[in-house]
Short mmCIF file of C-alpha atoms and ligand atoms in Angstrom, two decimals:
data_model
loop_
_atom_site.label_atom_id
_atom_site.label_comp_id
_atom_site.label_asym_id
_atom_site.label_seq_id
_atom_site.Cartn_x
_atom_site.Cartn_y
_atom_site.Cartn_z
CA MET M 1106 48.55 56.41 -94.88
CA THR M 1107 45.13 54.82 -95.45
CA ASN M 1108 44.00 53.79 -98.89
CA GLN M 1109 41.69 56.81 -99.10
CA GLU M 1110 44.44 59.19 -98.06
CA SER M 1111 46.76 57.83 -100.69
CA ILE M 1112 44.15 58.13 -103.46
CA PHE M 1113 43.54 61.71 -102.41
CA GLN M 1114 47.28 62.45 -102.34
CA GLU M 1115 47.65 61.11 -105.91
CA ALA M 1116 44.53 63.00 -106.98
CA ALA M 1117 45.92 66.24 -105.55
CA ASP M 1118 49.24 65.87 -107.40
CA PHE M 1119 47.42 65.13 -110.63
CA ILE M 1120 44.71 67.79 -110.41
CA GLN M 1121 47.22 70.54 -109.62
CA THR M 1122 49.43 69.75 -112.61
CA CYS M 1123 46.53 68.96 -114.93
CA PHE M 1124 44.61 72.13 -114.12
CA SER M 1125 47.65 74.35 -114.45
CA GLU M 1126 48.53 72.81 -117.83
CA LEU M 1127 44.93 73.40 -118.94
CA GLY M 1128 45.24 77.06 -117.94
CA LYS M 1129 42.94 76.86 -114.92
CA SER M 1130 43.60 78.75 -111.69
CA ALA M 1131 44.87 77.31 -108.42
CA GLY M 1132 41.51 78.32 -106.95
CA GLN M 1133 39.67 76.14 -109.45
CA ALA M 1134 41.96 73.23 -108.60
CA ASP M 1135 41.21 73.73 -104.89
CA ILE M 1136 37.46 73.66 -105.50
CA ARG M 1137 37.74 70.51 -107.58
CA LEU M 1138 39.92 68.87 -104.91
CA GLN M 1139 37.35 69.59 -102.20
CA GLU M 1140 34.76 67.88 -104.39
CA ILE M 1141 37.08 64.90 -104.93
CA HIS M 1142 37.80 64.77 -101.20
CA SER M 1143 34.16 64.39 -100.25
CA GLU M 1144 33.54 61.90 -103.07
CA ILE M 1145 36.40 59.73 -101.78
CA LYS M 1146 35.01 59.94 -98.25
CA LYS M 1147 31.59 58.78 -99.45
CA ARG M 1148 32.55 56.18 -102.06
CA GLY M 1149 36.20 55.35 -101.40
CA THR M 1150 37.07 56.56 -104.90
CA TYR M 1151 36.27 59.38 -107.35
CA THR M 1152 35.35 59.88 -110.98
CA HIS M 1153 37.41 61.87 -113.47
CA THR M 1154 35.65 64.42 -115.65
CA TYR M 1155 36.15 63.82 -119.37
CA GLU M 1156 38.60 66.72 -119.46
CA GLU M 1157 40.71 65.18 -116.68
CA LEU M 1158 40.59 61.77 -118.31
CA GLU M 1159 41.63 63.17 -121.68
CA HIS M 1160 44.49 65.25 -120.37
CA GLY M 1161 45.57 62.51 -117.96
CA ALA M 1162 45.85 60.02 -120.82
CA LYS M 1163 47.92 62.51 -122.79
CA MET M 1164 50.23 63.06 -119.82
CA ALA M 1165 50.59 59.28 -119.47
CA TRP M 1166 51.86 59.04 -123.05
CA ARG M 1167 54.16 62.04 -122.48
CA ASN M 1168 55.60 60.25 -119.43
CA SER M 1169 56.20 56.91 -121.20
CA ASN M 1170 59.94 56.53 -120.79
CA LYS M 1171 60.30 53.77 -123.37
CA CYS M 1172 58.47 55.55 -126.19
CA ILE M 1173 60.37 57.36 -128.96
CA GLY M 1174 57.12 58.66 -130.51
CA ARG M 1175 56.13 61.06 -127.76
CA LEU M 1176 56.29 64.25 -129.88
CA PHE M 1177 52.65 63.56 -130.73
CA TRP M 1178 51.43 63.09 -127.15
CA SER M 1179 48.83 65.86 -127.22
CA SER M 1180 47.23 64.70 -130.47
CA ILE M 1181 45.80 61.40 -129.20
CA THR M 1182 42.03 60.93 -129.40
CA VAL M 1183 40.56 59.77 -126.09
CA PHE M 1184 37.39 57.65 -126.17
CA ASP M 1185 35.57 57.56 -122.86
CA GLU M 1186 33.74 54.22 -122.61
CA ARG M 1187 33.38 54.16 -118.82
CA LYS M 1188 29.61 53.80 -119.19
CA GLU M 1189 29.92 50.27 -120.64
CA ASN M 1190 29.17 47.49 -118.21
CA GLU M 1191 29.29 44.25 -120.21
CA ALA M 1192 31.85 42.42 -122.34
CA GLU M 1193 29.62 42.62 -125.42
CA LYS M 1194 29.64 46.42 -125.26
CA VAL M 1195 33.37 46.54 -124.60
CA LYS M 1196 33.86 44.42 -127.70
CA GLU M 1197 31.83 46.89 -129.80
CA ALA M 1198 33.95 49.76 -128.46
CA LEU M 1199 37.14 47.85 -129.33
CA PHE M 1200 35.88 47.31 -132.89
CA ARG M 1201 35.21 51.06 -133.11
CA HIS M 1202 38.72 51.75 -131.83
CA ILE M 1203 40.29 49.48 -134.44
CA SER M 1204 38.31 51.10 -137.20
CA TYR M 1205 39.00 54.69 -136.04
CA ALA M 1206 42.71 54.06 -135.53
CA THR M 1207 43.17 52.22 -138.84
CA ASN M 1208 41.40 54.91 -140.87
CA GLY M 1209 42.16 53.20 -144.18
CA GLY M 1210 45.91 53.35 -143.45
CA LYS M 1211 46.19 56.97 -142.30
CA ILE M 1212 46.66 55.84 -138.72
CA ARG M 1213 45.28 57.97 -135.89
CA PRO M 1214 46.66 57.63 -132.33
CA ALA M 1215 43.79 56.76 -129.98
CA ILE M 1216 43.01 55.34 -126.56
CA THR M 1217 39.73 53.82 -125.37
CA ILE M 1218 39.23 53.95 -121.62
CA PHE M 1219 36.89 51.56 -119.80
CA ARG M 1220 35.63 51.38 -116.22
CA PRO M 1221 38.58 51.36 -113.76
CA GLU M 1222 39.64 49.16 -110.83
CA ASN M 1223 39.47 45.72 -112.44
CA SER M 1224 35.97 46.07 -113.85
CA PHE M 1225 37.36 44.68 -117.09
CA ARG M 1226 40.50 42.96 -118.29
CA ILE M 1227 41.42 42.57 -121.92
CA TRP M 1228 43.48 39.39 -122.12
CA ASN M 1229 45.13 40.27 -125.43
CA HIS M 1230 48.57 41.86 -125.41
CA GLN M 1231 47.57 43.80 -128.54
CA LEU M 1232 44.06 43.91 -130.02
CA ILE M 1233 45.40 42.63 -133.32
CA ARG M 1234 48.11 39.96 -133.10
CA TYR M 1235 49.07 36.67 -134.68
CA ALA M 1236 48.63 33.31 -132.96
CA GLY M 1237 51.53 31.03 -132.10
CA TYR M 1238 51.33 27.23 -131.90
CA GLU M 1239 53.74 24.67 -130.56
CA THR M 1240 53.43 21.58 -132.76
CA PRO M 1241 55.40 18.32 -133.01
CA HIS M 1242 57.03 19.80 -136.16
CA GLY M 1243 58.08 23.01 -134.44
CA THR M 1244 56.53 26.39 -133.78
CA ILE M 1245 54.03 27.92 -136.19
CA GLY M 1246 53.15 31.60 -136.16
CA ASP M 1247 54.34 34.09 -133.55
CA PRO M 1248 56.15 32.36 -130.66
CA ALA M 1249 55.38 35.40 -128.49
CA SER M 1250 51.69 34.46 -128.62
CA ILE M 1251 51.95 30.79 -127.60
CA ALA M 1252 50.62 31.15 -124.03
CA PHE M 1253 47.76 33.46 -125.03
CA THR M 1254 46.89 31.26 -128.02
CA LYS M 1255 46.60 28.27 -125.65
CA ALA M 1256 44.34 30.29 -123.37
CA CYS M 1257 42.11 31.15 -126.37
CA GLN M 1258 41.94 27.48 -127.36
CA GLU M 1259 40.96 26.53 -123.82
CA LEU M 1260 38.10 29.02 -124.12
CA GLY M 1261 36.92 27.25 -127.27
CA TRP M 1262 38.56 29.27 -130.06
CA LYS M 1263 40.02 27.29 -132.93
CA GLY M 1264 42.90 28.59 -135.02
CA ASN M 1265 44.02 27.46 -138.46
CA GLU M 1266 47.58 26.66 -137.40
CA GLY M 1267 48.76 29.26 -139.91
CA ASN M 1268 51.68 31.64 -139.54
CA PHE M 1269 49.44 34.71 -139.45
CA ASP M 1270 46.14 33.77 -137.79
CA ILE M 1271 44.49 36.78 -136.16
CA LEU M 1272 43.72 36.01 -132.52
CA PRO M 1273 40.25 36.73 -131.12
CA LEU M 1274 39.53 39.48 -128.60
CA VAL M 1275 39.22 38.06 -125.09
CA ILE M 1276 37.34 40.23 -122.61
CA GLN M 1277 36.78 39.47 -118.96
CA HIS M 1278 34.22 41.29 -116.81
CA LYS M 1279 35.24 41.16 -113.13
CA GLU M 1280 35.55 37.52 -112.01
CA GLU M 1281 33.26 36.17 -114.72
CA THR M 1282 34.41 33.66 -117.34
CA PRO M 1283 35.99 35.67 -120.16
CA LYS M 1284 34.24 35.87 -123.53
CA TRP M 1285 36.02 35.69 -126.87
CA TYR M 1286 35.08 37.41 -130.12
CA LYS M 1287 36.42 37.03 -133.63
CA ILE M 1288 37.40 40.40 -135.12
CA PRO M 1289 35.57 40.97 -138.42
CA GLU M 1290 38.07 40.60 -141.25
CA ASP M 1291 37.07 43.87 -142.89
CA LEU M 1292 38.27 45.75 -139.79
CA ILE M 1293 41.82 44.44 -140.08
CA LEU M 1294 44.33 46.07 -142.40
CA GLU M 1295 47.44 44.05 -143.20
CA VAL M 1296 50.50 44.74 -145.34
CA PRO M 1297 52.17 42.08 -147.52
CA ILE M 1298 55.95 42.47 -147.31
CA GLN M 1299 57.96 43.02 -150.47
CA HIS M 1300 61.38 44.54 -151.12
CA PRO M 1301 61.66 47.43 -153.61
CA ALA M 1302 64.62 45.79 -155.42
CA HIS M 1303 64.59 42.11 -154.44
CA PRO M 1304 61.36 40.37 -155.53
CA GLU M 1305 62.82 37.12 -154.08
CA LEU M 1306 61.80 38.32 -150.63
CA GLU M 1307 58.13 37.75 -151.46
CA GLU M 1308 59.01 34.10 -150.89
CA LEU M 1309 59.22 34.85 -147.18
CA ASN M 1310 55.42 35.07 -147.37
CA ALA M 1311 55.59 37.67 -144.65
CA LYS M 1312 52.96 40.21 -143.77
CA TRP M 1313 52.17 42.36 -140.76
CA TYR M 1314 49.14 44.21 -139.46
CA ALA M 1315 48.84 47.98 -139.78
CA VAL M 1316 48.12 49.11 -136.22
CA PRO M 1317 49.82 48.13 -132.94
CA ILE M 1318 47.17 48.55 -130.19
CA ILE M 1319 48.62 47.67 -126.77
CA SER M 1320 45.78 46.36 -124.64
CA ASP M 1321 47.31 44.76 -121.53
CA MET M 1322 48.78 47.78 -119.76
CA LYS M 1323 47.24 49.68 -116.86
CA LEU M 1324 46.74 53.42 -117.22
CA GLU M 1325 47.11 55.21 -113.90
CA ILE M 1326 45.78 58.75 -113.48
CA GLY M 1327 45.52 60.56 -110.15
CA GLY M 1328 45.30 57.37 -108.09
CA ILE M 1329 42.70 55.72 -110.36
CA ARG M 1330 43.77 52.52 -112.13
CA TYR M 1331 42.34 51.90 -115.58
CA ASN M 1332 43.16 48.24 -116.23
CA ALA M 1333 41.49 48.24 -119.61
CA ALA M 1334 42.66 51.20 -121.69
CA PRO M 1335 44.00 50.02 -125.07
CA PHE M 1336 46.03 52.61 -126.99
CA ASN M 1337 47.81 52.89 -130.30
CA GLY M 1338 50.21 54.93 -132.36
CA TRP M 1339 51.72 53.88 -135.67
CA TYR M 1340 54.69 51.58 -136.20
CA MET M 1341 58.37 52.45 -136.42
CA GLU M 1342 59.79 50.06 -139.02
CA THR M 1343 62.41 48.48 -136.74
CA GLU M 1344 59.69 47.09 -134.45
CA ILE M 1345 58.64 44.83 -137.30
CA GLY M 1346 61.78 44.48 -139.44
CA ALA M 1347 64.42 44.26 -136.72
CA ARG M 1348 62.44 42.55 -133.95
CA ASN M 1349 59.14 40.82 -134.85
CA PHE M 1350 60.61 39.36 -138.06
CA ALA M 1351 64.25 39.10 -136.99
CA ASP M 1352 64.45 37.94 -133.37
CA SER M 1353 65.36 34.27 -133.23
CA SER M 1354 62.65 33.90 -130.58
CA ARG M 1355 60.05 35.46 -132.93
CA TYR M 1356 59.64 34.88 -136.71
CA ASN M 1357 63.40 34.30 -137.09
CA LEU M 1358 63.55 35.42 -140.75
CA LEU M 1359 67.22 36.43 -140.96
CA PRO M 1360 68.57 33.04 -142.15
CA LYS M 1361 65.86 32.68 -144.83
CA THR M 1362 66.35 36.29 -145.99
CA ALA M 1363 70.12 35.79 -146.28
CA GLU M 1364 69.61 32.55 -148.17
CA LEU M 1365 67.16 34.12 -150.65
CA LEU M 1366 69.59 36.97 -151.30
CA GLY M 1367 72.66 34.75 -151.58
CA TYR M 1368 74.61 36.09 -148.61
CA ASP M 1369 77.46 34.02 -147.19
CA THR M 1370 76.00 32.59 -143.99
CA SER M 1371 78.99 30.33 -143.33
CA ARG M 1372 80.85 33.07 -141.44
CA SER M 1373 79.49 35.84 -139.27
CA ALA M 1374 82.17 38.22 -140.60
CA SER M 1375 80.31 38.40 -143.91
CA LEU M 1376 77.83 40.48 -141.87
CA TRP M 1377 74.95 38.54 -143.42
CA LYS M 1378 72.75 39.15 -140.40
CA ASP M 1379 73.30 42.90 -140.58
CA LYS M 1380 72.63 42.99 -144.33
CA ALA M 1381 69.50 40.89 -143.95
CA LEU M 1382 68.31 43.20 -141.17
CA ILE M 1383 68.66 46.25 -143.42
CA ASP M 1384 66.91 44.42 -146.26
CA LEU M 1385 63.98 43.48 -144.04
CA ASN M 1386 63.67 47.02 -142.71
CA GLU M 1387 63.78 48.46 -146.24
CA ALA M 1388 61.10 45.98 -147.25
CA VAL M 1389 58.87 46.95 -144.31
CA LEU M 1390 59.19 50.69 -145.03
CA HIS M 1391 58.59 50.17 -148.75
CA SER M 1392 55.59 47.88 -148.25
CA TYR M 1393 53.78 50.10 -145.72
CA LYS M 1394 54.40 53.16 -147.91
CA LYS M 1395 53.11 51.33 -150.97
CA ALA M 1396 50.01 50.15 -149.08
CA GLY M 1397 49.34 53.70 -147.87
CA VAL M 1398 49.81 52.74 -144.21
CA SER M 1399 51.49 55.21 -141.83
CA ILE M 1400 54.93 54.17 -140.62
CA VAL M 1401 58.04 56.04 -139.49
CA ASP M 1402 61.71 55.13 -140.01
CA HIS M 1403 63.99 55.22 -137.00
CA HIS M 1404 66.03 58.23 -138.14
CA THR M 1405 62.92 60.36 -138.58
CA ALA M 1406 61.54 59.08 -135.27
CA ALA M 1407 64.78 60.05 -133.51
CA SER M 1408 64.61 63.59 -134.96
CA GLN M 1409 61.00 63.83 -133.85
CA PHE M 1410 62.07 62.74 -130.39
CA GLN M 1411 64.71 65.48 -130.36
CA LEU M 1412 61.99 67.99 -131.18
CA PHE M 1413 59.94 66.56 -128.30
CA GLU M 1414 62.89 67.08 -125.96
CA GLU M 1415 63.20 70.72 -127.11
CA LYS M 1416 59.48 71.40 -126.78
CA GLU M 1417 59.34 69.92 -123.30
CA ALA M 1418 62.30 72.07 -122.23
CA GLU M 1419 60.51 75.16 -123.61
CA SER M 1420 57.42 74.24 -121.59
CA GLY M 1421 59.58 74.12 -118.47
CA ARG M 1422 59.20 70.37 -118.01
CA SER M 1423 62.05 67.94 -117.58
CA ILE M 1424 61.79 64.77 -119.62
CA THR M 1425 62.26 61.23 -118.43
CA GLY M 1426 63.35 58.34 -120.63
CA ASP M 1427 64.68 54.80 -120.75
CA TRP M 1428 67.80 54.86 -122.94
CA THR M 1429 67.82 51.08 -123.38
CA TRP M 1430 64.40 51.28 -125.06
CA LEU M 1431 64.72 54.66 -126.80
CA ILE M 1432 67.72 53.71 -128.94
CA PRO M 1433 66.58 51.96 -132.13
CA PRO M 1434 67.80 48.36 -132.58
CA ILE M 1435 69.37 49.28 -135.94
CA SER M 1436 72.28 51.75 -136.21
CA PRO M 1437 71.60 53.19 -132.76
CA ALA M 1438 74.78 55.27 -132.70
CA SER M 1439 73.62 57.16 -135.81
CA THR M 1440 70.92 58.84 -133.68
CA HIS M 1441 71.43 61.58 -131.07
CA ILE M 1442 69.67 59.40 -128.51
CA PHE M 1443 72.62 57.01 -128.29
CA HIS M 1444 74.88 59.90 -127.28
CA SER M 1445 72.50 61.35 -124.70
CA LYS M 1446 71.60 60.50 -121.11
CA TYR M 1447 68.02 60.11 -119.88
CA ASP M 1448 66.51 60.15 -116.42
CA ASN M 1449 64.53 56.92 -116.03
CA ARG M 1450 62.44 58.05 -113.06
CA ILE M 1451 58.71 57.16 -113.27
CA VAL M 1452 56.35 60.12 -113.34
CA LYS M 1453 52.55 59.67 -113.20
CA PRO M 1454 50.10 59.61 -114.95
CA ASN M 1455 51.69 56.67 -116.77
CA PHE M 1456 51.17 53.24 -118.25
CA PHE M 1457 52.26 50.20 -116.23
CA TYR M 1458 52.68 46.51 -116.84
CA GLN M 1459 50.18 44.45 -114.85
CA GLU M 1460 49.90 40.80 -114.03
CA LYS M 1461 48.72 38.69 -116.95
CA ALA M 1462 44.97 38.11 -116.68
CA TYR M 1463 45.28 34.49 -117.85
CA GLY M 1464 48.48 33.61 -115.98
CA ALA M 1465 47.06 31.96 -112.85
CA GLU M 1466 45.10 29.20 -114.57
CA LEU M 1467 47.97 28.21 -116.82
CA LYS M 1468 50.47 28.10 -113.99
CA LYS M 1469 48.27 25.79 -111.91
CA CYS M 1470 49.83 22.38 -111.31
CA PRO M 1471 47.60 19.64 -112.76
CA PHE M 1472 48.13 17.48 -109.65
CA HIS M 1473 46.97 20.02 -107.07
N1 LIG U 1649 56.78 46.72 -130.48
C1 LIG U 1649 55.40 46.30 -130.55
C2 LIG U 1649 55.17 45.48 -131.80
O1 LIG U 1649 56.05 45.30 -132.58
C3 LIG U 1649 54.45 47.48 -130.54
C4 LIG U 1649 54.65 48.48 -129.40
C5 LIG U 1649 53.97 49.82 -129.65
N2 LIG U 1649 54.52 50.46 -130.83
C6 LIG U 1649 54.09 51.61 -131.33
N3 LIG U 1649 54.67 52.04 -132.43
N4 LIG U 1649 53.17 52.33 -130.76
O2 LIG U 1649 54.07 45.03 -132.08
#
């Protein structure tokens, strides 16, 4: 199959499903596909209408096997920024996304879609994330950000070597040198972490940002690849309390938490890690609630996922899922997900990992 044939094949699959879900006739789909066919013949590609883009993005969320939050797939707001043609304008659109999604704490799921086929790459993993530094005295900040932080420094950004320095946005247009932009502080909502019953935990000096906006995945709809299409939902508390704060390869706060609360860390059978995990998760839920920032606990999220499963069955669709990701990292067996089986087949439209935009340069051997 030639490249053009395969784009058309993907387009046909997408348009048929999309149009039927939107209540359009098979005849309408045929007409649209003829149009797409001639556009591909002329230009080698085709352009989605806003309606196709919007519904395609929704389908991509619905098909995201790893996501427990999919009940809300059809409520995402889709911003079409395909007209933008320079990094400066992309940056403005990203600021608008952050502000719309944050909404003073009442978080709104959103996706901003830019020109496809490697017109732009956003180097950030998430639009808002903390820097990580390797220093002679050990790691500062988020170890997951070390490589990207180095890339930012090479571009001329300077961090404060703090534990929670917000990284700049790095936007690359085609093969041009990427540009970096500081995010205005008033756009970023953060939540200081405190426990409802243990004020000692304020000594962790922990905080987290309100909105996770994944910005390094590729959105694929009907054969078109949108490399820059950052999207967000709201947090489930375990993402922060049981992973970002707890993983020994991340902020590694379990030992400090146990120490502050006087748990016996000399033997694992005291279950100090498990207790500290619950404490951190309680603190995250309490703090977000108190700050008026949307968050969901893993039991509620699992029930919502069950409702999603039921609704999809009613709509005559089969669901796909990745069990290893869907189970929450805390008390997984207390959710129905643990006791269920999921088909991990990949259905498109969907979101895909793509090669890191800044990888090549960093991997280069200094002697060659
Ligand atoms: N797990 C990632 C983090 O802790 C965020 C992934 C997306 N999460 C979400 N609730 N939409 O930052």
